[in-house]
Short mmCIF file of C-alpha atoms in Angstrom, two decimals:
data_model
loop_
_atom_site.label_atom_id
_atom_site.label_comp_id
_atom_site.label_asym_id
_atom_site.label_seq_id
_atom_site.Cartn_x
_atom_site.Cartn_y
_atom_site.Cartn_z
CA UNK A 511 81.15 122.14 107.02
CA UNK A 512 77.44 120.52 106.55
CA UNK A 513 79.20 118.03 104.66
CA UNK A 514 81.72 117.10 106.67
CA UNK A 515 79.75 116.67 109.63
CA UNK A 516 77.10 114.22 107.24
CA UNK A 517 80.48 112.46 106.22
CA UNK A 518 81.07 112.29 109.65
CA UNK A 519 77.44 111.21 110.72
CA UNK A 520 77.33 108.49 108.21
CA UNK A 521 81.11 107.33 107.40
CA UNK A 522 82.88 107.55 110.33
CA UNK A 523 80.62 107.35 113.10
CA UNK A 524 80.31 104.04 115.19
CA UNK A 525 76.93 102.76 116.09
CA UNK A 526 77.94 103.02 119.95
CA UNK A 527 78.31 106.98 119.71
CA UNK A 528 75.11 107.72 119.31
CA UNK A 529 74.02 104.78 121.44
CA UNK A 530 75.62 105.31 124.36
CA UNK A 531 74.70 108.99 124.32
CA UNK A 532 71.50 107.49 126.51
CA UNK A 533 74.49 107.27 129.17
CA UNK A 534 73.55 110.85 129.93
CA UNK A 535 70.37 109.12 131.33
CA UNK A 536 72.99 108.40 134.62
CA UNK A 537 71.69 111.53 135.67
CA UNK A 538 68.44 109.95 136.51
CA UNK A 539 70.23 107.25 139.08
CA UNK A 540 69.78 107.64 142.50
CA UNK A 541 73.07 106.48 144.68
CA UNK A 542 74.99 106.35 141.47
CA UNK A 543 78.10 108.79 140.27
CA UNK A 544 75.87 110.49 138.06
CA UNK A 545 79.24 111.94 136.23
CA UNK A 546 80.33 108.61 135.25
CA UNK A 547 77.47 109.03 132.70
CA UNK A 548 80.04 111.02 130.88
CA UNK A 549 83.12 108.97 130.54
CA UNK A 550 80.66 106.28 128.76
CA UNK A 551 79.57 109.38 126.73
CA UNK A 552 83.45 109.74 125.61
CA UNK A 553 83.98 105.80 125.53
CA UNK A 554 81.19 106.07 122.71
CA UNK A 555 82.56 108.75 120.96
CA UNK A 556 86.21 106.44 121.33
CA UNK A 557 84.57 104.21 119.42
CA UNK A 558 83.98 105.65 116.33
CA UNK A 559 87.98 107.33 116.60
CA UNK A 560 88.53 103.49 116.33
CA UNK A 561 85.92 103.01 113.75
CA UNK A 562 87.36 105.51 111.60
CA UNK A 563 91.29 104.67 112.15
CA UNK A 564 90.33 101.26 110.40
CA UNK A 565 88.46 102.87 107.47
CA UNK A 566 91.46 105.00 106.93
CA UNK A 567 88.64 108.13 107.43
CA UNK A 568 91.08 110.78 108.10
CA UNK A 569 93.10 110.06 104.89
CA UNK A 570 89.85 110.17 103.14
CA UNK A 571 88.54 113.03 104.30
CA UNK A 572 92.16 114.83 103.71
CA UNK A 573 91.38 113.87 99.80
CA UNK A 574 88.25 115.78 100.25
CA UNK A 575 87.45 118.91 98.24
CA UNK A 576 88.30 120.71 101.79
CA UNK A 577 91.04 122.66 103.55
CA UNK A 578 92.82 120.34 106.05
CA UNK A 579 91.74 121.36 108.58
CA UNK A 580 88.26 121.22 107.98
CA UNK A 581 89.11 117.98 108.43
CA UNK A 582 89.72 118.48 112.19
CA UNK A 583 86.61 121.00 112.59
CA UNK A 584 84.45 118.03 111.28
CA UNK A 585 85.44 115.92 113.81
CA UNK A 586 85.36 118.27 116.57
CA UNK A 587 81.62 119.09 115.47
CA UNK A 588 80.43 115.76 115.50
CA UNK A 589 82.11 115.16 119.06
CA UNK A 590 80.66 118.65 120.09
CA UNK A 591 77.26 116.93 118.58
CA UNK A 592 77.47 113.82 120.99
CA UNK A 593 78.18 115.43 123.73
CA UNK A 594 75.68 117.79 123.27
CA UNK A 595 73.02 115.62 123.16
CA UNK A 596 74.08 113.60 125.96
CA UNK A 597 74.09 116.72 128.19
CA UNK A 598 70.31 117.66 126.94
CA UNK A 599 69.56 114.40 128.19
CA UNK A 600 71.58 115.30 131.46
CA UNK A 601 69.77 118.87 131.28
CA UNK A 602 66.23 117.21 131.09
CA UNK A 603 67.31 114.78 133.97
CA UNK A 604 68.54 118.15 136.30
CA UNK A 605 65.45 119.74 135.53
CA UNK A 606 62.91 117.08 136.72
CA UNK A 607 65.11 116.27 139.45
CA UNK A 608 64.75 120.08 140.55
CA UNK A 609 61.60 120.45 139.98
CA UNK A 610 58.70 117.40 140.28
CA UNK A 611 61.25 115.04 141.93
CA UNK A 612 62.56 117.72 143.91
CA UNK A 613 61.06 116.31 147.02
CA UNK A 614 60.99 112.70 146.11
CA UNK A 615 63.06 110.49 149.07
CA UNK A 616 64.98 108.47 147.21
CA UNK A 617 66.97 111.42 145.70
CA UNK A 618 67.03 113.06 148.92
CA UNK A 619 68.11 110.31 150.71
CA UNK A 620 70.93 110.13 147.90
CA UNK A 621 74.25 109.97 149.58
CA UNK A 622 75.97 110.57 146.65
CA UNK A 623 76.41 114.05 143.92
CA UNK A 624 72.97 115.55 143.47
CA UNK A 625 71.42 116.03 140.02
CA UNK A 626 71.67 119.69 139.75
CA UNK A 627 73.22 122.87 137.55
CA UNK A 628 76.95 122.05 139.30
CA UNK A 629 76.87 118.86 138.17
CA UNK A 630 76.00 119.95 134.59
CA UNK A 631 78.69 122.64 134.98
CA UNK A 632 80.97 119.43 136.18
CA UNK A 633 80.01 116.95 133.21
CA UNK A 634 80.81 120.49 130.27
CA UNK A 635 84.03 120.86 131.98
CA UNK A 636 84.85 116.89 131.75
CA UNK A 637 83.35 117.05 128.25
CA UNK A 638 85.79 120.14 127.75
CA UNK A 639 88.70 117.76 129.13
CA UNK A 640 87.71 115.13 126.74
CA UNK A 641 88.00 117.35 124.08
CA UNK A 642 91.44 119.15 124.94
CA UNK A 643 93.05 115.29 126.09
CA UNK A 644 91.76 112.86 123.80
CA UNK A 645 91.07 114.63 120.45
CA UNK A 646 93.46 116.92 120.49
CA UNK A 647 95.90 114.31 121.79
CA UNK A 648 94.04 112.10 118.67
CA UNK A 649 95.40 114.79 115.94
CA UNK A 650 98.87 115.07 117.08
CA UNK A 651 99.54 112.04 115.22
CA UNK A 652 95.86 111.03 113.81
CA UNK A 653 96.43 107.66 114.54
CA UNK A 654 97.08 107.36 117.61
CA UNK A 655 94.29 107.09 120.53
CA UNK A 656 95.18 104.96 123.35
CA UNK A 657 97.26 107.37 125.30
CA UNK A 658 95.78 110.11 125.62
CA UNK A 659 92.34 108.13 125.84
CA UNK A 660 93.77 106.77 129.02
CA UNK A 661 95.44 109.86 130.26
CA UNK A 662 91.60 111.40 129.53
CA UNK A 663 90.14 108.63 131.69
CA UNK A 664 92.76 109.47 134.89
CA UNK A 665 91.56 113.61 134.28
CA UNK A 666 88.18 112.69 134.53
CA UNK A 667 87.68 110.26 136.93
CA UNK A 668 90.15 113.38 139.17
CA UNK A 669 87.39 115.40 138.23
CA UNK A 670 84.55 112.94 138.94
CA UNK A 671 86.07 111.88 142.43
CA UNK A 672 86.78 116.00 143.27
CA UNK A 673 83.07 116.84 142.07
CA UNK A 674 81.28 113.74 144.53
CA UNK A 675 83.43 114.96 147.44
CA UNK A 676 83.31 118.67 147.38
CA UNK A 677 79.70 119.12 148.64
CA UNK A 678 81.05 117.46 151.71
CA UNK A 679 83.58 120.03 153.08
CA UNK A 680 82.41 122.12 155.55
CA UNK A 681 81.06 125.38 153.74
CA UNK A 682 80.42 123.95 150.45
CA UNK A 683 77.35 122.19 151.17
CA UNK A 684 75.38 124.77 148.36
CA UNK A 685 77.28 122.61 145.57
CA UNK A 686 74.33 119.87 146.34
CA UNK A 687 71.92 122.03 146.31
CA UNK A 688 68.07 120.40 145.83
CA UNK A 689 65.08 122.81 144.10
CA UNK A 690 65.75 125.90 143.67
CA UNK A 691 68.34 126.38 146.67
CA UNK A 692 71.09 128.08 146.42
CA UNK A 693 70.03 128.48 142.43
CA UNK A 694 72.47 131.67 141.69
CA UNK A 695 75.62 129.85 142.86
CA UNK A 696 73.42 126.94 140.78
CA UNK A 697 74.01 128.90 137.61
CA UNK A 698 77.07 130.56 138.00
CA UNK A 699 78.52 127.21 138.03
CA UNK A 700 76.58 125.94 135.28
CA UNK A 701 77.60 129.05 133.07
CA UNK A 702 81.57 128.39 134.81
CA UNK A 703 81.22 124.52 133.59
CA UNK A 704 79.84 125.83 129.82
CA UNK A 705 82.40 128.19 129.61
CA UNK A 706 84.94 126.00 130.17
CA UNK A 707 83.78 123.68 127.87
CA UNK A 708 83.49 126.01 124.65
CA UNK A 709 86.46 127.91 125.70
CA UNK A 710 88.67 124.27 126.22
CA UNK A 711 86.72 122.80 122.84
CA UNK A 712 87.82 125.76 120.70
CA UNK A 713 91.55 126.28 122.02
CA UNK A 714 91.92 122.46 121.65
CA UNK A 715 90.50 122.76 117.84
CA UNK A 716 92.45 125.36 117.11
CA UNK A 717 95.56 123.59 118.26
CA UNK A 718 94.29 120.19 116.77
CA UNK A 719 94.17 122.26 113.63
CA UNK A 720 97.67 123.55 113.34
CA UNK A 721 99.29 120.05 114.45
CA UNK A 722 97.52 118.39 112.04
CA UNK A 723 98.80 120.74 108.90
CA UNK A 724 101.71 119.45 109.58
CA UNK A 725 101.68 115.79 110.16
CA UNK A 726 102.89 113.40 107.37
CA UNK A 727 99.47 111.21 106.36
CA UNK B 1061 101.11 123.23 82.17
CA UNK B 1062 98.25 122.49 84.86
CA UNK B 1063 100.58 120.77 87.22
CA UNK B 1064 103.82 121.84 88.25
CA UNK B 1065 106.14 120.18 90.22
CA UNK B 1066 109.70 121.72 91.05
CA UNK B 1067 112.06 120.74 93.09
CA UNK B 1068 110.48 118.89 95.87
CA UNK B 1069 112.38 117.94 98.57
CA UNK B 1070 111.34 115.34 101.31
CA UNK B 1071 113.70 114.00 104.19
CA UNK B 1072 113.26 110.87 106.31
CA UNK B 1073 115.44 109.03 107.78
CA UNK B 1074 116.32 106.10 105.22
CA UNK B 1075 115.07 107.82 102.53
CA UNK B 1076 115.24 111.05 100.55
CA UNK B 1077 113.20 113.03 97.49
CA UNK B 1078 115.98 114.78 95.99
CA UNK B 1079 114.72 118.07 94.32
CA UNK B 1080 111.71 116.43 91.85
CA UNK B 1081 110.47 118.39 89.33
CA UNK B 1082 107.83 117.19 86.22
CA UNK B 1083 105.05 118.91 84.63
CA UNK B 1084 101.36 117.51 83.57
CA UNK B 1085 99.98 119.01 80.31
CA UNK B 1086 96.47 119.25 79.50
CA UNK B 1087 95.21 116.38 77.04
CA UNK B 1088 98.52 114.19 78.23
CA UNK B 1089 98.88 110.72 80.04
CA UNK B 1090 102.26 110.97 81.96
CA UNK B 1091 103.50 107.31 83.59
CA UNK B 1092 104.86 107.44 86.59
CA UNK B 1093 107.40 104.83 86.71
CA UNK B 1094 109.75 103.69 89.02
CA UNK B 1095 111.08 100.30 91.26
CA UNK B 1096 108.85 99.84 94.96
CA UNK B 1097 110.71 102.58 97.07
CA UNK B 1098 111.68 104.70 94.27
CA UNK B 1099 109.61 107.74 95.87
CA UNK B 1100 106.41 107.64 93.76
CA UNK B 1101 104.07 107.35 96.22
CA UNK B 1102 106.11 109.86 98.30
CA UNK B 1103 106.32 112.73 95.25
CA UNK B 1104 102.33 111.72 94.85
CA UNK B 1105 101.25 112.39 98.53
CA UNK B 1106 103.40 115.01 98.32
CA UNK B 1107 101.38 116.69 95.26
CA UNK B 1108 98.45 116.26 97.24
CA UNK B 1109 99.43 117.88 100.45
CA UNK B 1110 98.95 114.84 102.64
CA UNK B 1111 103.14 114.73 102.79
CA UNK B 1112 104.89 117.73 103.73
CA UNK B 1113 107.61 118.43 101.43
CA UNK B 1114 111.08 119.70 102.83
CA UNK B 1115 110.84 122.14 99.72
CA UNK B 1116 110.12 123.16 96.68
CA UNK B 1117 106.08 124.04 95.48
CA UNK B 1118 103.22 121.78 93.67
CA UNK B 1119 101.21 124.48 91.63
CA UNK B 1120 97.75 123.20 89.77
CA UNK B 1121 96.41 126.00 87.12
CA UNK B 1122 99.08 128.22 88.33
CA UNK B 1123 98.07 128.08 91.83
CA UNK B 1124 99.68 126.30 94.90
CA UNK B 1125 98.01 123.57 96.72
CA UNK B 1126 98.50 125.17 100.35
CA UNK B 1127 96.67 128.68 98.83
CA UNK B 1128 93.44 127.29 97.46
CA UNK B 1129 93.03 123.78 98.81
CA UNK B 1130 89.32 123.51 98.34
CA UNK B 1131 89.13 124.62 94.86
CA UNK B 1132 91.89 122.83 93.79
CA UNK B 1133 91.04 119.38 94.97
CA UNK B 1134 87.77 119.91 93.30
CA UNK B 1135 89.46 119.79 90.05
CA UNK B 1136 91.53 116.79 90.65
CA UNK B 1137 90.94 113.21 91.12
CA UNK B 1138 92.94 111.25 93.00
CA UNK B 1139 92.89 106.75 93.12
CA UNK B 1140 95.02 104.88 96.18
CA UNK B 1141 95.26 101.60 94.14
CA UNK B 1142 93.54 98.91 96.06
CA UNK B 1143 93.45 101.00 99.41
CA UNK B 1144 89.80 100.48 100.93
CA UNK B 1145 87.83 103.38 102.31
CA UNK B 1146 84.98 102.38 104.79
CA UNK B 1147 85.37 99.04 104.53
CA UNK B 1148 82.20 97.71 106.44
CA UNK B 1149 80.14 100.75 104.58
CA UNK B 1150 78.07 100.49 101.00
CA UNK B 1151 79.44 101.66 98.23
CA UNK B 1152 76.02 103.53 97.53
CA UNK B 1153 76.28 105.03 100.74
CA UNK B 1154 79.89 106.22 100.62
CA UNK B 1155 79.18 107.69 97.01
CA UNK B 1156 76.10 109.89 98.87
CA UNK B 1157 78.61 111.38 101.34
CA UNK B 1158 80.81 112.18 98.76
CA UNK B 1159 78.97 113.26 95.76
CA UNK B 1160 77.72 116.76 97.80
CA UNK B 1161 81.33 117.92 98.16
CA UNK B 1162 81.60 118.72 94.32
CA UNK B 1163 79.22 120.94 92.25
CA UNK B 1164 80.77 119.13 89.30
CA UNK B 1165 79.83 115.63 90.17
CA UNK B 1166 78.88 113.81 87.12
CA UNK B 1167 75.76 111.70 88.01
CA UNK B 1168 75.67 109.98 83.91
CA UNK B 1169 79.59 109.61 84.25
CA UNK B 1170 79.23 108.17 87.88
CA UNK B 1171 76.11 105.67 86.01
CA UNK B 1172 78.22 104.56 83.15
CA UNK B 1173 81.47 103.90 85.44
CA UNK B 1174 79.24 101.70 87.92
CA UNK B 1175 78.15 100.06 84.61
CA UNK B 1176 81.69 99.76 82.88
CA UNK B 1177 83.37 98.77 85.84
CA UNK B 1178 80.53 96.31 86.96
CA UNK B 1179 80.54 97.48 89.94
CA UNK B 1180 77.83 96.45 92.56
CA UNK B 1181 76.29 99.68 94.75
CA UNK B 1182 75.09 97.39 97.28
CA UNK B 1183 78.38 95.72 98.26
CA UNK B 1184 81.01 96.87 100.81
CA UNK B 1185 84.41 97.17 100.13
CA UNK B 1186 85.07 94.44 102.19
CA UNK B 1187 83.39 92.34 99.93
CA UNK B 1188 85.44 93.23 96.85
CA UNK B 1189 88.78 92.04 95.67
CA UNK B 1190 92.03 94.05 94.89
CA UNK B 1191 90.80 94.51 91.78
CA UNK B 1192 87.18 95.75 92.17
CA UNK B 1193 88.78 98.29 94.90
CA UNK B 1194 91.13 99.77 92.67
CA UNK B 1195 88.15 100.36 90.16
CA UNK B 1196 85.95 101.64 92.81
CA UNK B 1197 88.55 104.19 93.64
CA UNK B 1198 88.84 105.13 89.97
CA UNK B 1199 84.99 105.66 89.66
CA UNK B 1200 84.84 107.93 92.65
CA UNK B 1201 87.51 110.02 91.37
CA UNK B 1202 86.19 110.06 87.49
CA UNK B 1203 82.70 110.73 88.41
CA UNK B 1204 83.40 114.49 89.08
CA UNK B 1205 85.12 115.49 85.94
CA UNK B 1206 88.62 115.98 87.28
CA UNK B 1207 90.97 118.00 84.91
CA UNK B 1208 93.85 116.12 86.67
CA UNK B 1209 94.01 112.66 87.71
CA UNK B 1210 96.69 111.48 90.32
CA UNK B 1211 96.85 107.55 90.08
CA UNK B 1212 98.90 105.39 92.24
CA UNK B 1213 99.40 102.36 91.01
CA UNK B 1214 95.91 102.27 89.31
CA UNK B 1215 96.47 98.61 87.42
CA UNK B 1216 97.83 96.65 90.23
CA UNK B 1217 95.27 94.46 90.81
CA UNK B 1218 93.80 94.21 87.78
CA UNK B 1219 93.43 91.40 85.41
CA UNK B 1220 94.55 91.83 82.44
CA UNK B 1221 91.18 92.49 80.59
CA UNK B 1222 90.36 95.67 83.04
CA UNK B 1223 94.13 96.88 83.00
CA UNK B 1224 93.04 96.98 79.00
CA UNK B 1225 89.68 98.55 79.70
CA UNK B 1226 91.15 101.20 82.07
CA UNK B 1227 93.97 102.16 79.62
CA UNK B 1228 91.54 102.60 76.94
CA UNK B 1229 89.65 105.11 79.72
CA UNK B 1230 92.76 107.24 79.76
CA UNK B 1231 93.07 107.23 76.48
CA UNK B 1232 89.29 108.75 76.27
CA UNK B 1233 89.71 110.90 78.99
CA UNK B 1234 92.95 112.30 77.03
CA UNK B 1235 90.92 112.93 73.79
CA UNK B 1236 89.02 115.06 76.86
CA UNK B 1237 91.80 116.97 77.81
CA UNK B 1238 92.19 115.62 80.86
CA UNK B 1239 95.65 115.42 82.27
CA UNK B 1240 96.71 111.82 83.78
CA UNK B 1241 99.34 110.88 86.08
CA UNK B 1242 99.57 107.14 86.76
CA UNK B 1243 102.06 105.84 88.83
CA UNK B 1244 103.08 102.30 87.82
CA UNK B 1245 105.98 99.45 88.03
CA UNK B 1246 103.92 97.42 84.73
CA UNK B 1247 106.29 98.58 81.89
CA UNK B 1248 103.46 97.33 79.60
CA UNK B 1249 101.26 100.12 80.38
CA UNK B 1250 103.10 102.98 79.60
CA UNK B 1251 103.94 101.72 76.10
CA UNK B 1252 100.06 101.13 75.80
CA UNK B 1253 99.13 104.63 76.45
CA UNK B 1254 101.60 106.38 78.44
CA UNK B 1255 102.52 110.42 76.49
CA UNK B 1256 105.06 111.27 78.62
CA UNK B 1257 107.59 109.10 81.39
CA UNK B 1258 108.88 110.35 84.52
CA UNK B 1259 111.25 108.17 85.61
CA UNK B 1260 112.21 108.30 89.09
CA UNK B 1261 115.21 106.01 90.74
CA UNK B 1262 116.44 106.31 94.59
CA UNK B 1263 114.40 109.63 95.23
CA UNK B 1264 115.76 111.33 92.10
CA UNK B 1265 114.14 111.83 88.63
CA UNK B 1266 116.12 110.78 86.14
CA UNK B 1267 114.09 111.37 83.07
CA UNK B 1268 110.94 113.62 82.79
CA UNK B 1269 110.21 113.60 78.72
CA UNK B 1270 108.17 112.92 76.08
CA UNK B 1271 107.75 108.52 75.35
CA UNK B 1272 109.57 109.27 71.84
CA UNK B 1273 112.54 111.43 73.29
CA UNK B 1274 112.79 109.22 76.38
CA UNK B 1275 113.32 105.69 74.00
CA UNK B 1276 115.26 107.84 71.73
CA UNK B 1277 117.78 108.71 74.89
CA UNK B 1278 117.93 105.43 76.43
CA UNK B 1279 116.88 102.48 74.72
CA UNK B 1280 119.45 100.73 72.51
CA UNK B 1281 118.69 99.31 68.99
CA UNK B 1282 115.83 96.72 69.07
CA UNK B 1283 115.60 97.29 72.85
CA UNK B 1284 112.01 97.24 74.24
CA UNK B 1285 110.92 100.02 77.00
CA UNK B 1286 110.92 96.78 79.51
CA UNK B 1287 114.06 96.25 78.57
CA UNK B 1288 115.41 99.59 78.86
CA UNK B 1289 114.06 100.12 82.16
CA UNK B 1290 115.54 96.80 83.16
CA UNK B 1291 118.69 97.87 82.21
CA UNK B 1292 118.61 101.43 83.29
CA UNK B 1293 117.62 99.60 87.05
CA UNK B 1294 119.88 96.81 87.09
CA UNK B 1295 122.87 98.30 85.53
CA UNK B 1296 125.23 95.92 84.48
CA UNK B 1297 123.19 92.97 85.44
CA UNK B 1298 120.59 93.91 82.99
CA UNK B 1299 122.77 95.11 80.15
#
């Protein structure tokens, strides 16, 4: 699987992946949808899907000394990868925001989604949806991307819309918490939003995995 | 036998692989021959699980494909003619992404193919014509000391002085033991070097025999193997 993933890393990759994981940085931005941070995440990780498509990558890596569908698990670790590291950078952002810029105005003042563990939680589960729509929508065919990028981009922007409005329903006020407030209902969420995202990630591979024995290259 | 084919079956639409069956012998150079939409490309993704056959098996050293995928592919190479991996990468590069995935990568062999097939590391494939892809294909799949190689269409493309030079490589890699399935439509080649010839029309083999028994069938007095395949396509046309 090492080499897979450096075939992935080096072949298939597009320059924007890795550059536009700094969109995880969003979480920094004061009066911005932090969360949007993450559909340019996926829009970078797009571009190497069309990267690859036009270097005939998954036919390649089909001729590889591998089983098929380490094929798939390649390209589900190297998405896993991106998104990883745009959510440390998300994770170091939620951190400092809780904790030396905890008290700073112009995050307080913020009207919109706080910085904090629900958001995290928020951005794993639209990393999760990413992963379930668009790449395992990807190896249904292998080839084809646009649909289920753009039914990806209608899920998330649900999600990002639901996430920026729930903290301002009566009773739900915790889900923008500041500090340290409200930190268990912090974490539970942020361990709600992981889970989703492994549990989505490996149901989606697995799927991926089994369609893609199957299709005709 | 160290390839088996038997009785593969594929279905679409406009186009059928009616029950294809060949072998591939150790030490032999089979050509694949056959008219543009005979089913050669078809039976050859087929053999290397990237089409999914309606039935019948593809067995290397005894062993099916779908069993022991890894290990198998290890020990056969496989050229797409003039298709172009990476385009917009190095060939040095894409060689150090593949060369981990095989213990039995051949770093002298890979040297002396660069060098035979004057091929430039530095370039993309982009930057290399038909011919020079078809030959960077070949390295990649010589350089790891394949028992079987899988060729489709490996000498379209090339000039006539290669086509020579790369005929004269599977004639030394059959003095190896190497087993060698080309696919071709060049009549030429197989008389140059070709063992055995599968002959495949409409989705159906016709003829899967020995170069000797196959002329000795079909070819008339006098007749060259151009001719005969001529005829045997055209029918009456050709006669």
């Amino acid at each position: 699987m090492r080499n897979v993933l450096r075939k992935e890393l080096r072949l298939s990759a597009s320059v924007l992946s890795y550059l536009f994981i700094l969109f995880g940085l969003t979480f920094f931005l004061p009066g911005y949808p932090i969360l949007v941070g993450t559909f340019f995440v996926s829009l970078g990780i797009f571009q190497s899907f069309q990267t690859a498509r036009e270097a005939n990558d998954v036919v390649f890596s089909a001729l590889l000394p591998i089983a098929k569908r380490d094929v798939v698990k390649g390209k589900y670790a190297f998405v896993c990868l991106i998104e990883c590291a745009a959510l440390l950078l998300m994770a170091l952002a939620v951190v400092l925001r809780m904790t030396v810029f905890s008290r700073s105005p112009v995050y307080r003042t913020n009207a919109l989604m706080n910085a904090n563990f629900f958001a995290l939680g928020a951005a794993c589960l639209i990393f999760g949806l990413f992963n379930w729509i668009f790449v395992g929508g990807f190896f249904k065919t292998a080839y084809r991307f646009a649909r289920p990028f753009v039914t990806f981009i209608v899920a998330a922007f649900l999600v990002i819309a639901v996430a920026e409005a729930l903290h301002h329903i009566p009773g739900l006020a915790a889900l923008n918490a500041f500090g340290t407030q409200a930190i268990g209902l912090q974490l539970g969420l942020l361990a709600a939003g992981a889970a989703s995202f492994v549990l989505i990630t490996v149901l989606s591979c697995k799927r991926a995995c089994a369609r893609f024995e199957t299709i005709d290259l | 036998m160290i390839v088996e084919v038997q009785n593969l079956v594929k279905r679409y639409p406009t186009f059928e692989l009616k029950n294809v069956s060949f072998g591939l012998e150790r030490g032999r150079i089979a050509g694949f021959v056959g008219r543009n939409g005979a089913g050669k490309t078809t039976t050859i993704k087929s053999m290397l699980g990237m089409v999914h056959p309606d039935g019948g098996t593809v067995r290397y050293f005894g062993g099916l494909l779908s069993e022991n995928e890894a290990e198998i592919k290890k020990r056969i190479g496989y050229s797409a003619g003039t298709l172009a991996w990476y385009p917009r990468k190095r060939i040095r590069e894409i060689v150090r992404v593949v060369k981990p995935f095989y213990d039995t990568w051949d770093e002298d062999a890979y040297r002396n193919y660069l060098d035979f097939f004057s091929i430039d590391e530095e370039k993309t494939p982009l930057e290399l014509s038909e011919g020079m892809k078809v030959k960077v294909n070949l390295m990649l799949a010589l350089s790891h000391r394949a028992e079987a190689l899988i060729l489709d269409e490996p000498t379209s493309g090339l000039d006539p002085f290669s086509r020579n030079e790369l005929l004269n490589v599977f004639l030394a890699l059959k003095r190896e033991g190497v087993a060698v399935l080309f696919s071709t439509h060049i009549i030429s080649d197989l008389e140059r070097c070709a063992d055995d010839i599968i002959y495949i029309s409409k989705g159906s083999v016709v003829a899967a025999r020995p170069k000797e028994d196959f002329i000795r069938e079909y070819s008339a007095a006098g007749e060259s193997l151009e001719d005969t395949m001529l005829r045997l396509e055209g029918g009456a046309a050709h006669a």
